[in-house]
Coordinates of N, CA and C and ligand atoms in Angstrom, one line a residue:
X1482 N 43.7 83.1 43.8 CA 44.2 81.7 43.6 C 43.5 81.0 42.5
X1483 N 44.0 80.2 42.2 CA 43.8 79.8 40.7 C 42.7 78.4 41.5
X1484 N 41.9 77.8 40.3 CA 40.9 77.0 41.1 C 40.8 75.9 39.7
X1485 N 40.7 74.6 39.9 CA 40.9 73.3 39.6 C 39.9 72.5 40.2
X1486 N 39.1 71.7 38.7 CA 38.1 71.2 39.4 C 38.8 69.5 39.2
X1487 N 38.2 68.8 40.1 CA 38.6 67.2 39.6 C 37.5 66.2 39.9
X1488 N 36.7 65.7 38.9 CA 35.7 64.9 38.3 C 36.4 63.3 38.6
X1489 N 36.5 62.4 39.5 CA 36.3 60.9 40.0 C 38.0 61.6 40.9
X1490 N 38.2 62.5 41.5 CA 39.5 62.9 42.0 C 39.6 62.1 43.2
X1491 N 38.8 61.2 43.7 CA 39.0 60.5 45.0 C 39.8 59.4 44.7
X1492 N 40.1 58.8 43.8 CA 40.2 57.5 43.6 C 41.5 57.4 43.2
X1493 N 42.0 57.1 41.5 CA 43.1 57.0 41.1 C 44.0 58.9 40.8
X1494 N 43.1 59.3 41.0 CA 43.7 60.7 40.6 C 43.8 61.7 41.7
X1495 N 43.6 60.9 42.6 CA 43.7 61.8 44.2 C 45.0 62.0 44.4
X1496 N 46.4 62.0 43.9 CA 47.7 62.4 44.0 C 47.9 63.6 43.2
X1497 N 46.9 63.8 41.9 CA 46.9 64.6 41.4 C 45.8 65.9 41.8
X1498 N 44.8 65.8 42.8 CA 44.4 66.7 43.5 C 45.4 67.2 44.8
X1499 N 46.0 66.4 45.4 CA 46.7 66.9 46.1 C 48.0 67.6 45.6
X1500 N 48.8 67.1 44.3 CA 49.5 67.8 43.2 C 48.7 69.1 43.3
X1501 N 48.1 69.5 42.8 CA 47.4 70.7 42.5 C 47.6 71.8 43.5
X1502 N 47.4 71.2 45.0 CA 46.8 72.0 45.9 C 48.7 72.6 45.9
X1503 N 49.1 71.7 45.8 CA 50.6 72.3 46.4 C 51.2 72.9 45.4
X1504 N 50.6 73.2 44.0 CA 50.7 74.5 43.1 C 49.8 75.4 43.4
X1505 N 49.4 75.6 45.0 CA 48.6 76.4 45.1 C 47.1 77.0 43.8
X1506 N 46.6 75.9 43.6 CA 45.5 76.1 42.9 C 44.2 75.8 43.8
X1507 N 43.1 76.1 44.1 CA 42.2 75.3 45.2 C 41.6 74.6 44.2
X1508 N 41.0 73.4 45.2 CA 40.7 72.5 44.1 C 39.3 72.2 44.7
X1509 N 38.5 71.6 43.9 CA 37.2 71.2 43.7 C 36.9 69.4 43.3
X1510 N 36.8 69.3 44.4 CA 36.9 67.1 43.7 C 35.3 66.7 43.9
X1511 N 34.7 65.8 42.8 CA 33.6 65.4 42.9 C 33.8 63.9 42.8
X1512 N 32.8 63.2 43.8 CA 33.2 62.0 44.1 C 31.6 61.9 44.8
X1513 N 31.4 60.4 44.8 CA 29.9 60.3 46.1 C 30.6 59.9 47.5
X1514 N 31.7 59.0 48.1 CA 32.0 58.3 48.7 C 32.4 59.4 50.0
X1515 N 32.1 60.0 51.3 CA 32.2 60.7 51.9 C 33.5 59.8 52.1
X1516 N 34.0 58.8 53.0 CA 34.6 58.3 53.4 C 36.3 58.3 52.9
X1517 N 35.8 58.5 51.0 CA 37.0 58.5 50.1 C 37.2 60.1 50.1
X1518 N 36.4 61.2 50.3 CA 36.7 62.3 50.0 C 37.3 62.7 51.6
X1519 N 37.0 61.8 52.2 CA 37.8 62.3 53.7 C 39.2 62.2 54.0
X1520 N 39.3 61.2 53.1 CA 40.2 60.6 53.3 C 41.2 61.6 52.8
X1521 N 41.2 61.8 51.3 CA 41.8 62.9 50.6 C 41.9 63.9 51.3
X1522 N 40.8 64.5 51.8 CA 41.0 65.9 52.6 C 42.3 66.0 53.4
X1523 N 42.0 64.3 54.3 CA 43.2 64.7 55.3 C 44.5 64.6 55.0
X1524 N 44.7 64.4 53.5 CA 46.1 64.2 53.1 C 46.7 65.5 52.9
X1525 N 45.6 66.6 52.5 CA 46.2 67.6 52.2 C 46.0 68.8 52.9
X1526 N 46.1 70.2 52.6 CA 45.5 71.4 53.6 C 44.3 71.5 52.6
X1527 N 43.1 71.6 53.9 CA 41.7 71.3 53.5 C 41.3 72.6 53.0
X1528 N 41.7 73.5 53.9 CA 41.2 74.8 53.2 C 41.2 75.0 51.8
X1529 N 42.5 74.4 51.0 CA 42.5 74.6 49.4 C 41.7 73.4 48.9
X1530 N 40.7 72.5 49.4 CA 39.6 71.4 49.0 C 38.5 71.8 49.2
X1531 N 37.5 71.7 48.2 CA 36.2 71.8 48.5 C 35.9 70.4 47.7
X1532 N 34.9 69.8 48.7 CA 34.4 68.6 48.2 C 32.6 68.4 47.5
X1533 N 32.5 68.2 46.3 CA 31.1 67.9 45.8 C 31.2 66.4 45.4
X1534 N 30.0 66.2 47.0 CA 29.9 64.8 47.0 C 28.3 65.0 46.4
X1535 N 28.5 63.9 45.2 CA 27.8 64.1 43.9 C 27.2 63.2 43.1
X1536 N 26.5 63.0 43.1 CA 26.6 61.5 41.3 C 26.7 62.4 40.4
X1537 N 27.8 62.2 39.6 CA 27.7 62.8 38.1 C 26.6 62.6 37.2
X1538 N 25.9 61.6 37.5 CA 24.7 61.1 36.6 C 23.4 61.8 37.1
X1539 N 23.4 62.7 38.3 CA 22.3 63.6 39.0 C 23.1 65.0 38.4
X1540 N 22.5 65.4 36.8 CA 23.2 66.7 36.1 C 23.0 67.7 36.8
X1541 N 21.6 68.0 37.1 CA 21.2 69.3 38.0 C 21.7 69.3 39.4
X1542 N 21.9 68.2 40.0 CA 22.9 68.8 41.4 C 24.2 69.0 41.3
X1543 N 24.8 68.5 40.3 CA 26.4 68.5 40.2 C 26.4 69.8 39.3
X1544 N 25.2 70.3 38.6 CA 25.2 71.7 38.5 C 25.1 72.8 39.0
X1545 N 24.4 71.9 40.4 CA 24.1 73.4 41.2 C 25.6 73.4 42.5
X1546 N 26.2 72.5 42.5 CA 27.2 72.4 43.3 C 28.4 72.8 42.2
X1547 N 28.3 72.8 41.2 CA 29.7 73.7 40.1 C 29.8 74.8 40.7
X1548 N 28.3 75.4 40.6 CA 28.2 76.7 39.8 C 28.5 77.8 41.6
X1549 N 27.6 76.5 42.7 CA 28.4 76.9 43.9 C 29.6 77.3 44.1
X1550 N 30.7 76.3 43.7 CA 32.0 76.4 44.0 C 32.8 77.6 42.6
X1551 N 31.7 77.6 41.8 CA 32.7 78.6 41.4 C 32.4 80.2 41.6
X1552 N 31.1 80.1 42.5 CA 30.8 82.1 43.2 C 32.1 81.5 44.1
X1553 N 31.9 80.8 45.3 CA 32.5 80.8 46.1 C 34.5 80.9 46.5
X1554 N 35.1 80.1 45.2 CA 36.3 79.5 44.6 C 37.1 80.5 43.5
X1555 N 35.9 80.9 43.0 CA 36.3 81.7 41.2 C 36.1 80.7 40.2
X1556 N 36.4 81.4 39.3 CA 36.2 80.5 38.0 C 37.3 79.8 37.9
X1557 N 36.7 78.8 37.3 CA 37.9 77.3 37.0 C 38.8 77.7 35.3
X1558 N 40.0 77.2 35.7 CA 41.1 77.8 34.8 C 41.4 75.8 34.1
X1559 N 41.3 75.6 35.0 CA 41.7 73.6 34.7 C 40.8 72.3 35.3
X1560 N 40.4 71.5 34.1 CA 39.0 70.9 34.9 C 39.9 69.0 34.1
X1561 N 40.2 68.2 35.5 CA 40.8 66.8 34.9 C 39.5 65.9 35.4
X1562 N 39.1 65.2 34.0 CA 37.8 64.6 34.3 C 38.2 63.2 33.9
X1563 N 37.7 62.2 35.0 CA 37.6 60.8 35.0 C 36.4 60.2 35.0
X1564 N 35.5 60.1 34.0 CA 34.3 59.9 34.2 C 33.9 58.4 33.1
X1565 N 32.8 58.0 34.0 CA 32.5 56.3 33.4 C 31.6 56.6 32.7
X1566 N 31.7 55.3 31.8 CA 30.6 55.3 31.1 C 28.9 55.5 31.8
X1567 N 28.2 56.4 31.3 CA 27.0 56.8 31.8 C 26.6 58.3 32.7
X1568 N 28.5 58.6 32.6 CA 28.3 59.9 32.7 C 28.4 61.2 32.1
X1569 N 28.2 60.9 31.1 CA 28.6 61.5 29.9 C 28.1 63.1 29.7
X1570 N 26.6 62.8 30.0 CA 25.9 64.2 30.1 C 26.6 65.1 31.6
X1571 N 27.3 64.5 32.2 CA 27.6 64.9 33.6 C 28.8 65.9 32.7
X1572 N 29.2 64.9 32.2 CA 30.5 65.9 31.8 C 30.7 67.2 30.5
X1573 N 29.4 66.6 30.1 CA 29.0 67.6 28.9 C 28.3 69.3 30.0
X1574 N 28.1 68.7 30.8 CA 26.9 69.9 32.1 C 28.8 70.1 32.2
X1575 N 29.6 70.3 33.0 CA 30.6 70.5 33.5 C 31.3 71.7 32.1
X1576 N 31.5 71.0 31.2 CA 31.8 71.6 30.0 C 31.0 73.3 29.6
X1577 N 30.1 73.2 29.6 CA 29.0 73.8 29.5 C 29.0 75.0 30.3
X1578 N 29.4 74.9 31.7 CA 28.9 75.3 32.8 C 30.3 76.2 32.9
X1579 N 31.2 75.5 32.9 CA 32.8 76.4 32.6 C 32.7 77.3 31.7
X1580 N 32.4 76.6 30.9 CA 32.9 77.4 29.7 C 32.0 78.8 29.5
X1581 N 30.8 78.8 30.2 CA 30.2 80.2 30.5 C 30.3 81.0 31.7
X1582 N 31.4 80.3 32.5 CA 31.7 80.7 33.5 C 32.9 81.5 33.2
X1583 N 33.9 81.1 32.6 CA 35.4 81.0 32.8 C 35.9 81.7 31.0
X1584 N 37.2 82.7 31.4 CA 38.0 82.8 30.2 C 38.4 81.7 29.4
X1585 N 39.8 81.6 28.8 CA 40.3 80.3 28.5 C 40.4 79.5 29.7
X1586 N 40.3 78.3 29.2 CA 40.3 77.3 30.3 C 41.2 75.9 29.7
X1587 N 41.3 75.2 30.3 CA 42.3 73.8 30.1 C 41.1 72.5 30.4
X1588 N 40.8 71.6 29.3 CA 40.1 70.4 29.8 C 41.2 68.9 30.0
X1589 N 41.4 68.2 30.8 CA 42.3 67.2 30.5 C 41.4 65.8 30.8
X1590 N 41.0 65.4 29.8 CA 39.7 64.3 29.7 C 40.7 62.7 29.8
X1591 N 40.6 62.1 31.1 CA 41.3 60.7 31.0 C 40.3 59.8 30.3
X1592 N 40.8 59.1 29.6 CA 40.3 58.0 28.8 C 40.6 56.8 28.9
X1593 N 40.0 55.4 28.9 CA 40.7 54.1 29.3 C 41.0 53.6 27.9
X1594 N 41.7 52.3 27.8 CA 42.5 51.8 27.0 C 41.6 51.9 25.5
X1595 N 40.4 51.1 25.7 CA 39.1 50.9 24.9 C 39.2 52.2 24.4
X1596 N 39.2 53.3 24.5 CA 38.3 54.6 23.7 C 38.9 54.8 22.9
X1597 N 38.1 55.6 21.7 CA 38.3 55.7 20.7 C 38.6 57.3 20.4
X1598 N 39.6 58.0 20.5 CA 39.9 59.3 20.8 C 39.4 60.5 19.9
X1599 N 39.3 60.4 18.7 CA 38.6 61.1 17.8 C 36.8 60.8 17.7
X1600 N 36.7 59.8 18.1 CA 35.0 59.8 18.1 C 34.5 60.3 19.7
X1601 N 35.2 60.3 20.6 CA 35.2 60.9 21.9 C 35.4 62.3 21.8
X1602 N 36.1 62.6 21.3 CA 36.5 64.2 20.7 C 35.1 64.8 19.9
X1603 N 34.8 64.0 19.1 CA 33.9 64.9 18.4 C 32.2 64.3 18.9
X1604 N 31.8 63.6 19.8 CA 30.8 63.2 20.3 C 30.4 64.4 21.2
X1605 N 31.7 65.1 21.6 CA 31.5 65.9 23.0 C 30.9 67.6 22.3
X1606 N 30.9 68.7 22.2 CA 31.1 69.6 22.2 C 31.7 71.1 22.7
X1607 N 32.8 71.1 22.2 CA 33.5 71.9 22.8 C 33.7 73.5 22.3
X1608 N 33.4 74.3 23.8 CA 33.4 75.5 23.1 C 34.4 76.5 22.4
X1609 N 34.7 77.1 22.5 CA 36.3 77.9 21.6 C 37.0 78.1 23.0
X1610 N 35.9 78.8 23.7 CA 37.5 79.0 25.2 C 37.9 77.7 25.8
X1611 N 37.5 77.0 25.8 CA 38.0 75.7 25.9 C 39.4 74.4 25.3
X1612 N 40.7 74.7 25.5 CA 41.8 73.9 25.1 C 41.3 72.5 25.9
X1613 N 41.1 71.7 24.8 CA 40.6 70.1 25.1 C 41.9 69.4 24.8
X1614 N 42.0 68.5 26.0 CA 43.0 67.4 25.6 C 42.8 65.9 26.2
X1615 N 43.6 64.8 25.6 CA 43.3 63.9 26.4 C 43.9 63.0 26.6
X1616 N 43.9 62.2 27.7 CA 44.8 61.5 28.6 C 44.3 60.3 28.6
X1617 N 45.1 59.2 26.9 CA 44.6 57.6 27.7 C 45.3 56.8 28.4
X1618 N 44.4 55.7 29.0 CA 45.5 54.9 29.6 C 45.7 53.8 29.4
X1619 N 47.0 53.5 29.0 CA 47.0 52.2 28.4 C 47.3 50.9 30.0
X1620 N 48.3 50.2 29.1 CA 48.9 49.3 29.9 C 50.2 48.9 30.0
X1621 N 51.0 48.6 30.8 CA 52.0 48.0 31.3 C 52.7 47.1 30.8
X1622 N 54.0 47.4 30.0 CA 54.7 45.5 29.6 C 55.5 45.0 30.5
X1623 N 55.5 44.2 31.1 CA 56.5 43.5 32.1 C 57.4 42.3 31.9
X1624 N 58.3 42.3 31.7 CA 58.8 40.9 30.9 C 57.8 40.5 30.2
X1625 N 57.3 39.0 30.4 CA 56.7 38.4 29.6 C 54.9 38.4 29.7
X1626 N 54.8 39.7 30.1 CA 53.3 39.6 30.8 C 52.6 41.6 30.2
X1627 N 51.5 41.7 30.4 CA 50.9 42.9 30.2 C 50.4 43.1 31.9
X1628 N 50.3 44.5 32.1 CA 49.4 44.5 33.0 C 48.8 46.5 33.3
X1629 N 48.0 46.2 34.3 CA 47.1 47.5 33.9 C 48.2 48.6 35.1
X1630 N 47.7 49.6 35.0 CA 48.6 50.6 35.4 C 48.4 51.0 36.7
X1631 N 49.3 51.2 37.8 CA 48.9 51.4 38.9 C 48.4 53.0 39.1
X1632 N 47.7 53.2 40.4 CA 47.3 54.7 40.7 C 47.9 55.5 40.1
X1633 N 49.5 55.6 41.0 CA 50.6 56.4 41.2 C 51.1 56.6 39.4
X1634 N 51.0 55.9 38.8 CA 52.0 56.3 37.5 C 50.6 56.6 36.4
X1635 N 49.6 56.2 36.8 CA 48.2 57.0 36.0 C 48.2 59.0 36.4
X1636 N 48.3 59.1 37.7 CA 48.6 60.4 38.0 C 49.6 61.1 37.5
X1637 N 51.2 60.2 37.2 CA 52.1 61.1 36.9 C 52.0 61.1 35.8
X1638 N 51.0 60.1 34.5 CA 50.9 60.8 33.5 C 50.1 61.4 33.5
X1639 N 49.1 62.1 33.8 CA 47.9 62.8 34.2 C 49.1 64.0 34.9
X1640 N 49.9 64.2 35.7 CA 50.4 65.8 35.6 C 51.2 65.7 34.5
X1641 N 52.0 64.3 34.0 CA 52.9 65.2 32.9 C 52.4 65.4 31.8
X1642 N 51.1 64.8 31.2 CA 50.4 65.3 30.5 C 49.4 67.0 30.7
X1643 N 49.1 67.4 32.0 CA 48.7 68.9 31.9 C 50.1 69.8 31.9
X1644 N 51.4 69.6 32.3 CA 52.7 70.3 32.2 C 52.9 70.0 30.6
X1645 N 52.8 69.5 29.6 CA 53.1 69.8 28.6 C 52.1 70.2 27.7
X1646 N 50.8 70.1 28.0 CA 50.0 70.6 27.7 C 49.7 69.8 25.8
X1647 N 50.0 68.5 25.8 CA 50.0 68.1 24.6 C 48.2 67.4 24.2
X1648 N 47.6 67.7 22.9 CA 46.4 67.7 22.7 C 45.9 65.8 23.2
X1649 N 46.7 64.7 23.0 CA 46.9 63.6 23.3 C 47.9 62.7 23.7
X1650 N 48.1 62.2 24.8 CA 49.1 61.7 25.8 C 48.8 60.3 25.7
X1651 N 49.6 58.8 25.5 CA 49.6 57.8 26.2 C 49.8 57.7 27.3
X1652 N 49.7 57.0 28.5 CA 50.2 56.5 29.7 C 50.5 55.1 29.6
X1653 N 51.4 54.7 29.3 CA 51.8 53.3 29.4 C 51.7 53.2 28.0
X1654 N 51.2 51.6 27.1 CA 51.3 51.2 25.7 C 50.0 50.8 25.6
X1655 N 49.8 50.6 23.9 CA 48.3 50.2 23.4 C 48.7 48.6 22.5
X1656 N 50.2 48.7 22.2 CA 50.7 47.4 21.6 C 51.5 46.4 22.6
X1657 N 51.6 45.7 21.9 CA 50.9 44.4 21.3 C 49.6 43.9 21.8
X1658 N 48.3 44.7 21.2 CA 47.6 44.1 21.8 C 47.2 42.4 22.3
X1659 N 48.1 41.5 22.4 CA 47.7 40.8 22.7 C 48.3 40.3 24.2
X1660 N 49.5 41.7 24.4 CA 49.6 41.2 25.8 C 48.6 42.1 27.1
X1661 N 47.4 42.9 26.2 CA 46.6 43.5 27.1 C 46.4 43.0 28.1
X1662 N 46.7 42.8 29.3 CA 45.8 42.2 30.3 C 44.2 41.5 30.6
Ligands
LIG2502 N1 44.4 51.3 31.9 C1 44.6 51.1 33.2 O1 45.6 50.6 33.6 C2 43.5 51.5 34.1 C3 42.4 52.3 33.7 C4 41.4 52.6 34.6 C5 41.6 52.2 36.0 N2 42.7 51.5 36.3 C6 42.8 51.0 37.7 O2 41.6 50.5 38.2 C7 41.3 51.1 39.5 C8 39.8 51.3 39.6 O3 39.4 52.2 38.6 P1 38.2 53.2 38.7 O4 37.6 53.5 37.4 O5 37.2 52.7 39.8 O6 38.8 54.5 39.2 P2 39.0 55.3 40.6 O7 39.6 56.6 40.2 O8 39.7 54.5 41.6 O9 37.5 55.5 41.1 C9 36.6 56.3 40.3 C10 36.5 57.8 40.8 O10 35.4 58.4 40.2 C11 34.4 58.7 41.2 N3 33.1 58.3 40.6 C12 32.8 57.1 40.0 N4 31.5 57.2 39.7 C13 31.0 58.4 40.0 C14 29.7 59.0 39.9 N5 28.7 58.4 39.3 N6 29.6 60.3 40.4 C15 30.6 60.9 41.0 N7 31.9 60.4 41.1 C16 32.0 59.1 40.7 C17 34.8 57.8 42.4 O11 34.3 58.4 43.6 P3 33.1 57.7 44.4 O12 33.3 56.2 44.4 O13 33.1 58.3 45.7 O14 31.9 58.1 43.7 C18 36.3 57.9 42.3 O15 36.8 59.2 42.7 C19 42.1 52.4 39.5 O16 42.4 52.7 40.8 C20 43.3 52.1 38.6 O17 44.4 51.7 39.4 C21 43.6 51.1 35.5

């Protein structure tokens, strides 16, 4: 079975962990909130969930819980990371950790409206077996108003950006910035 890790997957991208499961991939979700990762579980068949409840910002346990799930899981083929500011080295350990783990692999890095996509690209370092891409999100025009994007349509750009496999995806718009929310 093919195995899928997902870095903040409890929250707005938990449709797209459960997506996953039902392309039969097992999936791997890091999150701290027991309560949110339960929650998830019960939405889906657990057996294809393994949960690392985690702070991304504690490198060495989210390292030693990777590297768990990938003796146990196999090596990760697709890793969709939602990570805040301050977890940066989290995600760089994740990177790192795959990519000496795993053949070619797929990164799909979500980004919020604010980022700067080429200085995020090259801040990171990415190794050759590694196809990086990234996924921002913008925002919403509604008649006469902006507004930010709900869960459900952040996920469906978040899968239709891994099904097309394109190096950078919008989700929603970045103009006119003045009706940003
Ligand atoms: N441009 C836009 O329109 C836009 C952009 C971003 C967000 N939003 C909206 O705003 C809402 C809130 O956004 P959000 O950023 O809080 O996203 P979220 O996806 O709802 O929550 C963050 C995810 O990351 C995990 N996480 C956060 N810090 C972590 C850490 N240190 N270690 C491990 N896991 C961590 C959380 O799990 P734990 O809490 O369990 O750790 C959760 O799974 C979203 O639901 C979305 O609807 C809109």
């Amino acid at each position: 079975m093919k195995h899928a890790l997902v870095a903040g997957g409890t929250g707005m991208l938990s449709e797209v962990c459960t997506w996953l499961v039902n392309l039969n991939y097992h999936v791997s979700v890091i999150g701290r909130n027991p309560e949110k990762m339960n929650h998830l579980v019960e939405k889906t068949d657990k057996s294809k969930i393994t949960s690392l409840l985690v702070d991304y910002k504690k490198v060495d346990q989210l390292d030693m819980l990777l590297k768990q799930t990938i003796i146990e899981n196999g090596s990760l083929s697709l890793v969709v990371a939602w990570v805040h500011t301050g977890g940066e080295q989290g995600l760089e350990r994740i990177i790192e950790t795959v990519s000496q783990t795993s053949g070619t692999w797929e990164l799909y890095h979500v980004l919020g409206s604010r980022a700067k996509l080429g200085e995020v690209k090259s801040d990171l370092h990415i190794p050759t077996n590694c196809s990086y891409h990234q996924v921002q999100l913008g925002f919403k025009l509604e008649e006469d108003r902006g507004r930010w994007l709900k869960n459900h349509e952040i996920a469906e750009g978040v899968m239709e950006a891994i099904q097309r496999k394109a190096p950078a995806t919008l989700v929603g718009v970045l103009e006119p910035a003045e009706m940003r929310p």
